[in-house]
Amino acid sequence: MRRLLIAVPFLWLLALFIVPFAIVFKISLSDLAVAIPPYTPTLDFAEGWAGLKAFYAELDFENYIWLTEDDLYWKAYLSSFKIAVISTLLTLLVGYPIAYGIARAPQEWRAMLFMLVILPFWTSFLIRVYAWMGILSQEGYLNQVLLWIGVINEPLIILNTNIAVYIGIVYTYLPFMILPIYAALEKLDISLLEAAEDLGCSRFSAFWLVTIPLSKQGIIAGSFLVFIPTIGEFVIPSLLGGSRTLMIGKVLWEEFFSNRDWPVASAVAVVLLLILIIPIVLFQRNEQKQREADK
Amino acid sequence: MRRMTWFNVTSLTLGFAFLYLPMLILIIFSFNESKLVTVWAGFSTKWYGEVLRNTAFLDAAWVTIKVAFLSSCLATILGTMAAIVMVRAGRFRGRTVLSGMIYAPMVMPEVITGLSLLLLFISLGMDRGVFTIVLAHTTFAMCYVSVVVSSRLVSFDQSLEEAALDLGCSPVQAFRLVTLPIIAPAVISGWLLAFTLSLDDLVIASFTSGPSATTLPMKIWSSVRLGVSPEINALSTIMILVVAIGVITASLINKRNVVRQRREEAAAEKLA
C-alpha cells in the first residue's frame, strides 16, 4: 500500500519529467537531418549492441559549439538576462508599495484586497498580455489619452519595443511579487516601528532601517518568482516586443517551429536549464531558511 | 494600529488601477460597434454573436474544457498522493529526488517543458492530440496540487488519524473518514488551480498537441498575432467573466466552510 502510494507519483514524474530531459539532452548531441524525425542518428534497436555503439559514436557537442559561434544565441541569453533583471527590479518598485499598502490597511479590508491581487492571476495570461496591445499601439488608448490631454504632439511608439515588454512583464508577474512581500510585512510587529520612532528615527529612516530588512525574505522570494520564469518567457516578447527584442524563449520557439532544427533547439534548452539552475537553487535555499525561521 | 496614510491610499489606488484598468478597457471595447478596435462607435453586442457563431472557437473551447477537466482530475489524484507521501510517508529512498521532481516543474520555463515532452511523445511514436496534452498538463499541474495539499496536511493534527487507527479503522478507512474530509478544501482548491492552469496554457499545449487538437489559447494566439480584433475582445470578456465568477464562488464557499468549522470548534471547546 505504502509502496504503491510512493511509486505512482514517483514513476509518473520520472517518465514525464526526467526521461524527457534525457531525450532533449540526447537530441542536442545529434545532427540535423532531412528526415522524420528531423535528426540523426536515431537509435535502431534491431541492430542490437552494434547499433547502440554506432549510435553513441555519432553523438557530439557540435550544436553547443555552434551556439558559441553564432552571435544570435549568446546575445539572446544576455538580453534575456538583462530584460529579466530590469523587469524584476521594476516589479519590485511597483509591487512593494502595493504590498505595503495592503499590510497596513484596516484588518477587515485585507482579505478583500488580497483577493483582488490574486484574481488577475486566475484569468488567462494570454488575455492579460493581449489587453496591452490595444493600449500601447500607435493609435491605442494610451496615445489617444496623451494626445487629448496635450502632453505629446505625436503618438509615442511603445508597442513592439522593449518598453512594452517591461510593462507586460511587470503587469503579469506583479501578483508573484506582491504575495511574498505581503506575507513578510503582515508578520511584522508594528511595535518595532514605534520603538524606532520613539528612539528618534524619522518615519522614513524607520522604514529603511526596520521595515525593509524585516521584509527581506519576502523581497528575495518575490524577486526569484519573477526573475526565473521571465528568463524563458515567450508570449510577452512575441506579442509586445519588436523584431529587435531578443529573448531566448522566442529563439527556442522559432528554432523549433520555424527552422525545424530540433538538435539546436534542444541544445538551447539544455544551456537555458544550466543557467537557471543557479537561481532555482538559491530560491530553494531562501525558502528553506524561511521555513526554518518560521519554526 | 496606524491610520492609512495618504501614501498607502495612493499606492493602493494606483496599484489596483494598474492591475484592473487594462482588463476593464478590454471589456468596454468588446461592446464597441466598430471593427476598428480603438475608435468608439456606439454600443453593440454583435461581436458576441460573431464569437458564438464561430465554430472554430467553439470547437477549440470544447477541446480546452475536455483537456482541462481530464488533466485537473488526474493531477488532483496524483498531486494528493504525492503530498501524502511527502508529508506522511516518513523517510524512504528517493525522497529527495521526489521532492525535487515536485518543485522543479513549477519553475521550469514552459518552452523547455513543452519541448522535452514533445520529444518524448515523438520518440515513443505516440499520436499527438488531446491525450498527449492531458499527459503534459497533468504533469505540471500535479506539482501545484501537491504543494497546495501539503500545506494543509502539514497544518492538521496527525493524532486525529492515529485515533481513528486506534479505534479500529483500516488505513484506507482512516484516510476516507478522517483525512480526506479535513483536507477536502485544499484538494478542491488544488483541482481549481489545476483546471485554470490547463485552461490558460498556450506554450505547452502548442508543443504537445497535433493537428487533430487545437485548444482555445492556441486559437486565440494565432489570431492575436495579427493584431487586436473586436471578436477576440468579446471572447476574452467571456473568459474573464467565467473565471471571475468561478473564483469568487469558490472563495465564498471556502469562507463559509471556515466560518462553520470555527463555530464547530468553539462548540466542541464548550463541551470539553
Coordinates of C-alpha atoms in Angstrom, one line a residue:
Chain A
M1 CA 0.0 0.0 0.0
R2 CA 2.7 2.5 1.1
R3 CA 4.9 1.3 -1.7
L4 CA 2.2 1.8 -4.3
L5 CA 1.5 5.3 -2.9
I6 CA 5.1 6.3 -3.3
A7 CA 5.6 4.5 -6.7
V8 CA 2.7 6.1 -8.6
P9 CA 3.6 9.8 -8.4
F10 CA 7.3 8.9 -8.5
L11 CA 7.1 6.9 -11.7
W12 CA 4.8 9.4 -13.3
L13 CA 7.2 12.3 -12.8
L14 CA 10.2 10.1 -13.7
A15 CA 8.5 9.1 -17.0
L16 CA 7.1 12.6 -17.9
F17 CA 9.7 14.9 -16.4
I18 CA 13.1 13.3 -16.1
V19 CA 13.1 11.0 -19.1
P20 CA 12.0 13.8 -21.5
F21 CA 15.1 15.8 -20.3
A22 CA 17.3 12.8 -21.1
I23 CA 15.8 12.8 -24.5
V24 CA 16.4 16.5 -25.0
F25 CA 20.0 16.1 -24.0
K26 CA 20.4 13.2 -26.3
I27 CA 18.9 15.0 -29.3
S28 CA 21.1 18.1 -28.5
L29 CA 24.1 15.9 -29.3
S30 CA 22.6 14.7 -32.6
D31 CA 22.8 16.2 -36.1
L32 CA 20.1 17.9 -38.1
A33 CA 18.8 15.7 -40.9
V34 CA 16.1 15.9 -43.6
A35 CA 14.0 13.1 -42.2
I36 CA 11.2 12.3 -39.9
P37 CA 12.1 12.8 -37.1
P38 CA 14.5 15.6 -38.4
Y39 CA 17.7 14.5 -36.7
T40 CA 20.3 11.8 -36.9
P41 CA 21.3 9.3 -35.6
T42 CA 18.2 7.6 -34.4
L43 CA 18.5 4.6 -32.2
D44 CA 17.9 1.4 -34.0
F45 CA 17.1 -1.4 -31.6
A46 CA 17.0 -4.0 -34.4
E47 CA 20.8 -3.9 -34.8
G48 CA 21.4 -4.6 -31.2
W49 CA 24.7 -3.9 -29.5
A50 CA 26.5 -2.8 -32.7
G51 CA 23.7 -0.4 -33.4
L52 CA 24.0 1.1 -30.0
K53 CA 27.7 1.5 -30.4
A54 CA 27.4 3.2 -33.8
F55 CA 24.7 5.4 -32.2
Y56 CA 27.0 6.7 -29.5
A57 CA 29.9 7.2 -31.9
E58 CA 27.8 9.7 -33.8
L59 CA 26.9 11.9 -30.9
D60 CA 29.0 15.1 -30.4
F61 CA 28.9 18.6 -29.0
E62 CA 28.7 20.2 -32.4
N63 CA 25.5 22.1 -31.6
Y64 CA 26.9 23.6 -28.5
I65 CA 30.0 24.8 -30.4
W66 CA 27.5 26.3 -32.9
L67 CA 25.8 28.1 -30.0
T68 CA 29.0 29.8 -29.1
E69 CA 30.0 30.6 -32.7
D70 CA 26.7 32.3 -33.8
D71 CA 26.2 35.7 -32.2
L72 CA 22.5 35.3 -32.1
Y73 CA 22.4 32.8 -29.2
W74 CA 24.7 34.4 -26.6
K75 CA 23.2 37.7 -27.4
A76 CA 19.8 36.3 -26.8
Y77 CA 20.9 34.7 -23.5
L78 CA 22.4 38.0 -22.4
S79 CA 19.5 40.1 -23.5
S80 CA 17.0 37.7 -21.7
F81 CA 19.1 38.1 -18.6
K82 CA 19.1 41.9 -18.9
I83 CA 15.4 42.1 -19.5
A84 CA 14.7 39.7 -16.6
V85 CA 16.9 41.8 -14.2
I86 CA 15.4 45.1 -15.2
S87 CA 11.8 43.8 -15.1
T88 CA 12.3 42.2 -11.7
L89 CA 13.6 45.5 -10.3
L90 CA 10.6 47.3 -11.9
T91 CA 8.2 44.8 -10.5
L92 CA 9.7 45.2 -7.0
L93 CA 9.4 49.0 -7.3
V94 CA 5.7 48.7 -8.3
G95 CA 4.8 45.8 -6.1
Y96 CA 6.4 46.8 -2.8
P97 CA 4.2 49.9 -2.2
I98 CA 1.1 47.8 -3.0
A99 CA 2.1 45.0 -0.7
Y100 CA 2.9 47.6 2.0
G101 CA -0.4 49.3 1.5
I102 CA -2.3 46.1 1.9
A103 CA -0.4 45.1 5.0
R104 CA -1.2 48.5 6.6
A105 CA -4.8 48.5 5.5
P106 CA -7.5 48.0 8.2
Q107 CA -7.9 44.3 9.1
E108 CA -11.4 43.9 7.6
W109 CA -10.2 45.1 4.2
R110 CA -7.1 43.0 3.9
A111 CA -8.7 39.7 2.8
M112 CA -10.6 41.6 0.1
L113 CA -7.5 43.5 -1.1
F114 CA -5.5 40.2 -1.1
M115 CA -8.2 38.6 -3.2
L116 CA -8.1 41.5 -5.7
V117 CA -4.4 40.9 -6.1
I118 CA -4.8 37.2 -6.8
L119 CA -7.9 37.4 -9.1
P120 CA -6.0 38.6 -12.2
F121 CA -3.6 35.6 -11.7
W122 CA -6.5 33.3 -12.4
T123 CA -7.5 35.0 -15.7
S124 CA -5.7 33.9 -18.8
F125 CA -2.1 35.1 -19.1
L126 CA -2.6 35.4 -22.9
I127 CA -5.6 37.7 -22.5
R128 CA -3.8 39.9 -19.9
V129 CA -0.9 40.4 -22.3
Y130 CA -3.2 40.9 -25.2
A131 CA -5.0 43.7 -23.3
W132 CA -1.9 45.8 -23.5
M133 CA -1.7 45.5 -27.3
G134 CA -4.7 47.8 -27.7
I135 CA -3.4 50.2 -25.1
L136 CA 0.1 50.6 -26.3
S137 CA -0.3 50.6 -30.1
Q138 CA 0.3 53.8 -32.0
E139 CA -3.3 54.6 -32.3
G140 CA -4.0 52.9 -29.0
Y141 CA -5.8 54.2 -25.9
L142 CA -2.7 55.5 -24.1
N143 CA -1.7 57.6 -27.1
Q144 CA -5.2 58.8 -27.6
V145 CA -5.4 60.0 -24.0
L146 CA -2.0 61.6 -24.0
L147 CA -2.7 63.4 -27.3
W148 CA -6.0 64.6 -26.0
I149 CA -4.5 66.0 -22.8
G150 CA -1.8 67.6 -24.9
V151 CA 1.2 66.1 -23.2
I152 CA 2.5 64.9 -26.5
N153 CA 2.0 66.1 -30.1
E154 CA 2.9 62.9 -31.9
P155 CA 1.9 59.4 -30.8
L156 CA 4.6 57.5 -28.9
I157 CA 5.9 54.3 -30.3
I158 CA 5.7 51.8 -27.4
L159 CA 4.3 48.6 -28.8
N160 CA 6.9 46.4 -30.3
T161 CA 9.7 47.8 -28.2
N162 CA 11.4 46.6 -25.1
I163 CA 9.5 49.1 -23.0
A164 CA 6.3 47.3 -23.9
V165 CA 7.9 44.0 -22.9
Y166 CA 8.8 45.5 -19.5
I167 CA 5.3 46.8 -19.0
G168 CA 3.9 43.4 -19.9
I169 CA 6.2 41.5 -17.5
V170 CA 5.5 43.9 -14.6
Y171 CA 1.8 43.6 -15.2
T172 CA 1.6 39.8 -15.5
Y173 CA 4.1 38.9 -12.8
L174 CA 3.0 41.6 -10.2
P175 CA 1.0 39.2 -8.0
F176 CA 4.1 36.9 -7.7
M177 CA 6.0 39.9 -6.2
I178 CA 3.2 41.2 -4.0
L179 CA 2.2 38.0 -2.3
P180 CA 5.5 37.0 -0.6
I181 CA 6.3 40.6 0.4
Y182 CA 2.8 41.0 1.8
A183 CA 3.3 37.8 3.8
A184 CA 6.5 39.1 5.2
L185 CA 5.1 42.6 6.0
E186 CA 2.0 41.2 7.7
K187 CA 4.0 39.3 10.2
L188 CA 6.0 42.4 11.1
D189 CA 5.4 43.7 14.6
I190 CA 4.2 47.3 14.4
S191 CA 5.6 48.0 17.9
L192 CA 9.1 47.7 16.5
L193 CA 8.4 50.7 14.3
E194 CA 7.0 52.6 17.2
A195 CA 10.1 51.8 19.2
A196 CA 12.3 53.0 16.4
E197 CA 10.4 56.3 16.2
D198 CA 10.4 56.7 20.0
L199 CA 14.2 56.3 19.8
G200 CA 14.4 59.2 17.4
C201 CA 14.1 57.7 14.0
S202 CA 12.3 59.6 11.4
R203 CA 9.4 57.8 9.7
F204 CA 11.5 57.3 6.6
S205 CA 14.6 56.0 8.4
A206 CA 12.4 53.7 10.5
F207 CA 11.1 52.3 7.2
W208 CA 14.6 52.0 5.8
L209 CA 16.2 50.5 8.9
V210 CA 13.4 48.3 10.2
T211 CA 10.7 47.5 7.7
I212 CA 12.9 46.8 4.7
P213 CA 15.3 44.5 6.5
L214 CA 12.5 42.6 8.1
S215 CA 10.7 42.1 4.8
K216 CA 14.0 41.0 3.1
Q217 CA 12.9 37.3 2.8
G218 CA 9.7 38.4 1.0
I219 CA 11.6 40.6 -1.4
I220 CA 14.1 37.8 -2.2
A221 CA 11.3 35.2 -2.7
G222 CA 9.3 37.6 -4.9
S223 CA 12.3 38.6 -7.0
F224 CA 13.1 35.0 -7.7
L225 CA 9.5 34.2 -8.5
V226 CA 9.5 37.0 -11.1
F227 CA 13.1 36.5 -12.4
I228 CA 13.1 32.8 -13.0
P229 CA 10.1 32.5 -15.3
T230 CA 10.9 35.7 -17.1
I231 CA 14.2 34.5 -18.5
G232 CA 12.4 31.8 -20.6
E233 CA 9.4 34.0 -21.3
F234 CA 7.9 33.5 -24.8
V235 CA 4.4 35.0 -25.0
I236 CA 5.3 38.5 -23.8
P237 CA 8.3 39.2 -26.1
S238 CA 6.4 37.7 -29.1
L239 CA 3.2 39.8 -28.6
L240 CA 4.6 43.1 -27.2
G241 CA 8.2 43.1 -28.3
G242 CA 9.5 44.0 -31.6
S243 CA 11.7 42.2 -34.1
R244 CA 14.7 43.5 -32.2
T245 CA 13.5 42.2 -28.9
L246 CA 15.8 39.2 -28.4
M247 CA 14.8 36.6 -25.8
I248 CA 15.9 33.0 -25.6
G249 CA 12.4 31.6 -25.2
K250 CA 11.5 33.1 -28.5
V251 CA 14.7 31.9 -30.1
L252 CA 14.0 28.4 -28.9
W253 CA 10.4 28.5 -30.2
E254 CA 11.5 29.8 -33.7
E255 CA 14.4 27.3 -33.9
F256 CA 11.9 24.5 -33.3
F257 CA 8.8 25.6 -35.2
S258 CA 10.2 27.8 -38.0
N259 CA 13.6 26.4 -38.7
R260 CA 12.7 22.9 -37.6
D261 CA 16.2 22.5 -36.2
W262 CA 15.5 20.2 -33.3
P263 CA 19.0 19.5 -32.3
V264 CA 19.9 23.2 -31.9
A265 CA 16.6 23.9 -30.2
S266 CA 17.4 21.1 -27.7
A267 CA 20.9 22.5 -27.1
V268 CA 19.4 25.9 -26.5
A269 CA 17.1 24.3 -23.9
V270 CA 19.9 22.5 -22.2
V271 CA 22.0 25.6 -21.8
L272 CA 19.0 27.6 -20.6
L273 CA 18.4 25.0 -18.0
L274 CA 22.0 25.1 -16.8
I275 CA 21.7 28.9 -16.5
L276 CA 18.5 28.6 -14.5
I277 CA 19.8 26.0 -12.0
I278 CA 21.7 28.7 -10.1
P279 CA 18.8 31.0 -9.3
I280 CA 16.5 28.0 -8.7
V281 CA 18.9 26.5 -6.1
L282 CA 19.3 30.0 -4.5
F283 CA 15.5 30.3 -4.4
Q284 CA 15.1 26.9 -2.7
R285 CA 17.7 27.8 -0.1
N286 CA 15.9 31.0 0.7
E287 CA 12.6 29.2 1.1
Q288 CA 14.2 26.6 3.4
K289 CA 15.8 29.3 5.5
Q290 CA 12.4 31.0 5.8
R291 CA 10.7 27.7 6.8
E292 CA 13.3 27.2 9.5
A293 CA 12.8 30.7 10.7
D294 CA 9.1 30.2 11.0
K295 CA 9.5 27.1 13.2
Chain B
M1 CA -3.0 50.4 14.5
R2 CA -2.0 53.4 12.5
R3 CA -4.4 55.2 10.2
M4 CA -4.0 54.7 6.5
T5 CA -1.6 57.4 5.3
W6 CA -2.1 59.2 2.0
F7 CA 0.9 57.3 0.7
N8 CA -0.8 54.0 1.3
V9 CA -4.1 55.1 -0.2
T10 CA -2.3 56.4 -3.3
S11 CA -0.2 53.4 -3.8
L12 CA -3.2 51.1 -3.4
T13 CA -5.3 53.2 -5.8
L14 CA -2.6 53.4 -8.4
G15 CA -1.7 49.7 -8.0
F16 CA -5.2 48.4 -8.4
A17 CA -5.8 50.8 -11.3
F18 CA -2.8 49.3 -13.0
L19 CA -4.0 45.8 -12.3
Y20 CA -7.6 46.3 -13.4
L21 CA -7.7 49.2 -16.0
P22 CA -6.3 47.1 -18.9
M23 CA -8.9 44.4 -18.4
L24 CA -11.7 47.0 -17.9
I25 CA -10.8 48.7 -21.2
L26 CA -10.8 45.4 -22.9
I27 CA -14.2 44.6 -21.6
I28 CA -15.6 48.1 -22.5
F29 CA -14.3 47.9 -26.0
S30 CA -15.7 44.4 -26.6
F31 CA -19.1 46.2 -26.8
N32 CA -17.8 48.6 -29.5
E33 CA -19.8 48.7 -32.7
S34 CA -16.8 49.5 -34.9
K35 CA -14.5 47.0 -36.4
L36 CA -11.7 49.5 -35.7
V37 CA -11.0 48.5 -32.1
T38 CA -9.5 51.8 -30.9
V39 CA -12.3 54.0 -32.1
W40 CA -15.6 54.0 -30.1
A41 CA -18.6 53.9 -32.5
G42 CA -21.5 53.1 -30.2
F43 CA -22.7 50.2 -28.1
S44 CA -23.2 46.8 -29.7
T45 CA -23.2 43.2 -28.7
K46 CA -22.7 42.0 -32.2
W47 CA -19.1 40.7 -31.6
Y48 CA -20.5 38.3 -29.0
G49 CA -22.8 36.9 -31.7
E50 CA -19.9 36.5 -34.0
V51 CA -17.9 34.6 -31.4
L52 CA -20.8 32.3 -30.5
R53 CA -21.4 31.6 -34.2
N54 CA -17.7 30.9 -34.9
T55 CA -17.5 27.1 -34.9
A56 CA -13.7 27.1 -34.8
F57 CA -13.8 29.0 -31.5
L58 CA -16.5 26.7 -30.1
D59 CA -14.6 23.5 -31.2
A60 CA -11.4 24.8 -29.6
A61 CA -13.3 25.7 -26.4
W62 CA -14.7 22.2 -26.2
V63 CA -11.2 20.7 -26.6
T64 CA -9.9 23.0 -24.0
I65 CA -12.6 22.1 -21.4
K66 CA -12.1 18.4 -22.1
V67 CA -8.3 18.7 -21.6
A68 CA -8.7 20.9 -18.5
F69 CA -11.2 18.5 -16.9
L70 CA -9.3 15.3 -17.5
S71 CA -5.9 16.7 -16.6
S72 CA -7.1 18.5 -13.5
C73 CA -8.8 15.3 -12.2
L74 CA -5.7 13.2 -12.8
A75 CA -3.5 15.9 -11.4
T76 CA -5.6 16.1 -8.3
I77 CA -5.3 12.4 -7.6
L78 CA -1.6 12.2 -8.4
G79 CA -0.8 15.5 -6.6
T80 CA -2.7 14.5 -3.5
M81 CA -0.8 11.1 -3.4
A82 CA 2.5 13.0 -3.8
A83 CA 1.5 15.3 -0.9
I84 CA 0.6 12.4 1.4
V85 CA 3.9 10.7 0.5
M86 CA 5.9 13.8 1.2
V87 CA 4.2 14.7 4.4
R88 CA 3.3 11.3 5.9
A89 CA 5.4 8.6 4.5
G90 CA 8.5 9.4 6.6
R91 CA 11.9 8.5 5.2
F92 CA 12.3 6.4 2.1
R93 CA 14.8 6.0 -0.6
G94 CA 14.4 8.6 -3.3
R95 CA 12.5 11.1 -1.1
T96 CA 14.9 14.0 -2.1
V97 CA 14.5 13.1 -5.7
L98 CA 10.7 13.1 -5.5
S99 CA 10.7 16.4 -3.7
G100 CA 13.0 17.8 -6.4
M101 CA 10.7 16.4 -9.1
I102 CA 7.7 18.1 -7.5
Y103 CA 9.3 21.5 -7.2
A104 CA 11.2 21.7 -10.5
P105 CA 8.3 21.6 -13.0
M106 CA 6.9 24.7 -11.4
V107 CA 9.9 26.9 -12.1
M108 CA 10.8 25.3 -15.4
P109 CA 10.3 27.6 -18.4
E110 CA 7.3 26.4 -20.3
V111 CA 9.3 26.2 -23.6
I112 CA 11.6 23.6 -22.1
T113 CA 8.8 21.5 -20.6
G114 CA 6.9 21.7 -23.8
L115 CA 9.9 20.8 -26.0
S116 CA 11.0 17.9 -23.8
L117 CA 7.5 16.3 -23.6
L118 CA 7.1 16.6 -27.4
L119 CA 10.4 14.9 -28.0
L120 CA 9.3 12.2 -25.6
F121 CA 6.0 11.6 -27.3
I122 CA 7.7 11.5 -30.7
S123 CA 10.3 9.0 -29.6
L124 CA 7.6 6.8 -28.3
G125 CA 5.8 7.2 -31.6
M126 CA 2.6 8.5 -29.9
D127 CA -0.1 10.2 -31.9
R128 CA -0.3 13.7 -30.7
G129 CA -3.7 15.2 -29.7
V130 CA -6.0 15.6 -26.7
F131 CA -4.4 12.6 -24.9
T132 CA -0.8 14.0 -25.1
I133 CA -1.9 17.5 -23.9
V134 CA -3.7 15.8 -21.0
L135 CA -0.5 14.0 -20.0
A136 CA 1.6 17.2 -20.3
H137 CA -0.9 19.3 -18.3
T138 CA -1.3 16.6 -15.6
T139 CA 2.4 16.5 -15.1
F140 CA 3.0 20.2 -14.3
A141 CA -0.4 20.7 -12.6
M142 CA 0.1 17.8 -10.2
C143 CA 3.0 19.6 -8.7
Y144 CA 0.9 22.7 -7.9
V145 CA -1.8 20.4 -6.4
S146 CA 0.8 18.7 -4.3
V147 CA 2.1 22.0 -2.9
V148 CA -1.4 23.2 -2.0
V149 CA -2.4 19.9 -0.4
S150 CA 0.9 19.5 1.5
S151 CA 0.4 22.9 3.2
R152 CA -2.9 21.7 4.6
L153 CA -1.6 18.3 5.6
V154 CA 1.3 19.8 7.5
S155 CA -1.0 22.1 9.5
F156 CA -3.5 19.5 10.7
D157 CA -3.2 17.4 13.8
Q158 CA -1.9 13.9 12.9
S159 CA -3.3 12.5 16.2
L160 CA -6.7 12.5 14.7
E161 CA -5.6 9.9 12.1
E162 CA -3.8 7.9 14.9
A163 CA -7.0 8.0 17.0
A164 CA -9.0 6.6 14.0
L165 CA -6.4 3.8 13.6
D166 CA -6.5 3.0 17.3
L167 CA -10.3 2.8 17.2
G168 CA -10.0 0.1 14.6
C169 CA -10.1 1.9 11.3
S170 CA -8.1 0.4 8.5
P171 CA -5.6 2.9 6.9
V172 CA -7.9 3.3 3.9
Q173 CA -10.9 3.9 6.2
A174 CA -8.9 6.4 8.3
F175 CA -8.0 8.3 5.1
R176 CA -11.5 8.3 3.7
L177 CA -13.3 9.1 7.0
V178 CA -10.8 11.4 8.7
T179 CA -8.0 12.7 6.5
L180 CA -9.9 13.3 3.3
P181 CA -12.8 15.4 4.8
I182 CA -10.2 17.6 6.6
I183 CA -8.0 18.2 3.5
A184 CA -11.0 18.4 1.2
P185 CA -10.9 22.3 0.8
A186 CA -7.3 22.1 -0.2
V187 CA -7.9 19.3 -2.6
I188 CA -10.7 21.3 -4.2
S189 CA -8.6 24.4 -4.5
G190 CA -5.8 22.3 -6.0
W191 CA -8.3 21.0 -8.5
L192 CA -9.4 24.5 -9.4
L193 CA -5.8 25.7 -9.7
A194 CA -5.0 22.7 -12.0
F195 CA -8.1 23.4 -14.1
T196 CA -7.3 27.1 -14.6
L197 CA -3.6 26.4 -15.3
S198 CA -4.7 24.0 -18.0
L199 CA -7.3 26.4 -19.5
D200 CA -4.6 29.1 -19.6
D201 CA -1.7 27.2 -21.1
L202 CA -0.6 28.1 -24.6
V203 CA 3.1 27.1 -24.8
I204 CA 3.0 23.5 -23.5
A205 CA -0.2 22.8 -25.5
S206 CA 1.3 24.2 -28.7
F207 CA 4.3 21.8 -28.3
T208 CA 2.4 18.7 -27.3
S209 CA -0.7 18.9 -29.5
G210 CA -1.0 17.6 -33.0
P211 CA -3.1 18.7 -36.0
S212 CA -6.2 17.0 -34.5
A213 CA -6.5 19.1 -31.4
T214 CA -6.4 22.9 -31.1
T215 CA -7.1 24.5 -27.7
L216 CA -8.7 27.9 -27.2
P217 CA -5.4 29.6 -26.2
M218 CA -3.8 28.3 -29.4
K219 CA -6.7 29.6 -31.5
I220 CA -6.5 33.0 -29.7
W221 CA -2.8 33.1 -30.2
S222 CA -2.9 32.6 -34.0
S223 CA -5.5 35.3 -34.3
V224 CA -3.9 37.7 -31.8
R225 CA -0.5 37.7 -33.7
L226 CA -2.3 39.6 -36.5
G227 CA -3.3 42.3 -34.1
V228 CA -6.2 43.4 -31.9
S229 CA -9.7 42.3 -33.0
P230 CA -13.2 43.0 -31.6
E231 CA -14.0 39.3 -31.7
I232 CA -11.1 38.4 -29.5
N233 CA -12.1 41.2 -27.1
A234 CA -15.6 39.7 -26.8
L235 CA -14.1 36.2 -26.4
S236 CA -11.7 37.5 -23.7
T237 CA -14.5 39.2 -21.9
I238 CA -16.5 35.9 -21.7
M239 CA -13.4 34.1 -20.4
I240 CA -12.6 36.8 -17.8
L241 CA -16.2 36.7 -16.5
V242 CA -16.4 32.9 -16.3
V243 CA -13.1 32.8 -14.3
A244 CA -14.1 35.7 -12.1
I245 CA -17.5 34.1 -11.2
G246 CA -15.8 30.7 -10.6
V247 CA -13.1 32.1 -8.3
I248 CA -15.4 34.3 -6.3
T249 CA -17.9 31.5 -5.8
A250 CA -15.1 29.2 -4.7
S251 CA -13.8 31.7 -2.2
L252 CA -17.3 32.3 -0.8
I253 CA -17.8 28.6 -0.3
N254 CA -14.4 28.3 1.3
K255 CA -15.2 31.2 3.6
R256 CA -18.5 29.7 4.7
N257 CA -16.7 26.4 5.4
V258 CA -14.1 28.2 7.5
V259 CA -16.8 30.0 9.5
R260 CA -18.7 26.8 10.1
Q261 CA -15.5 25.0 11.1
R262 CA -14.8 27.7 13.7
R263 CA -18.3 27.6 15.1
E264 CA -18.0 23.8 15.5
E265 CA -14.6 24.1 17.1
A266 CA -16.0 26.7 19.5
A267 CA -18.9 24.4 20.3
A268 CA -16.6 21.5 20.9
E269 CA -14.5 23.5 23.3
K270 CA -17.5 24.5 25.3
L271 CA -18.5 20.8 25.6
A272 CA -15.0 20.0 26.8

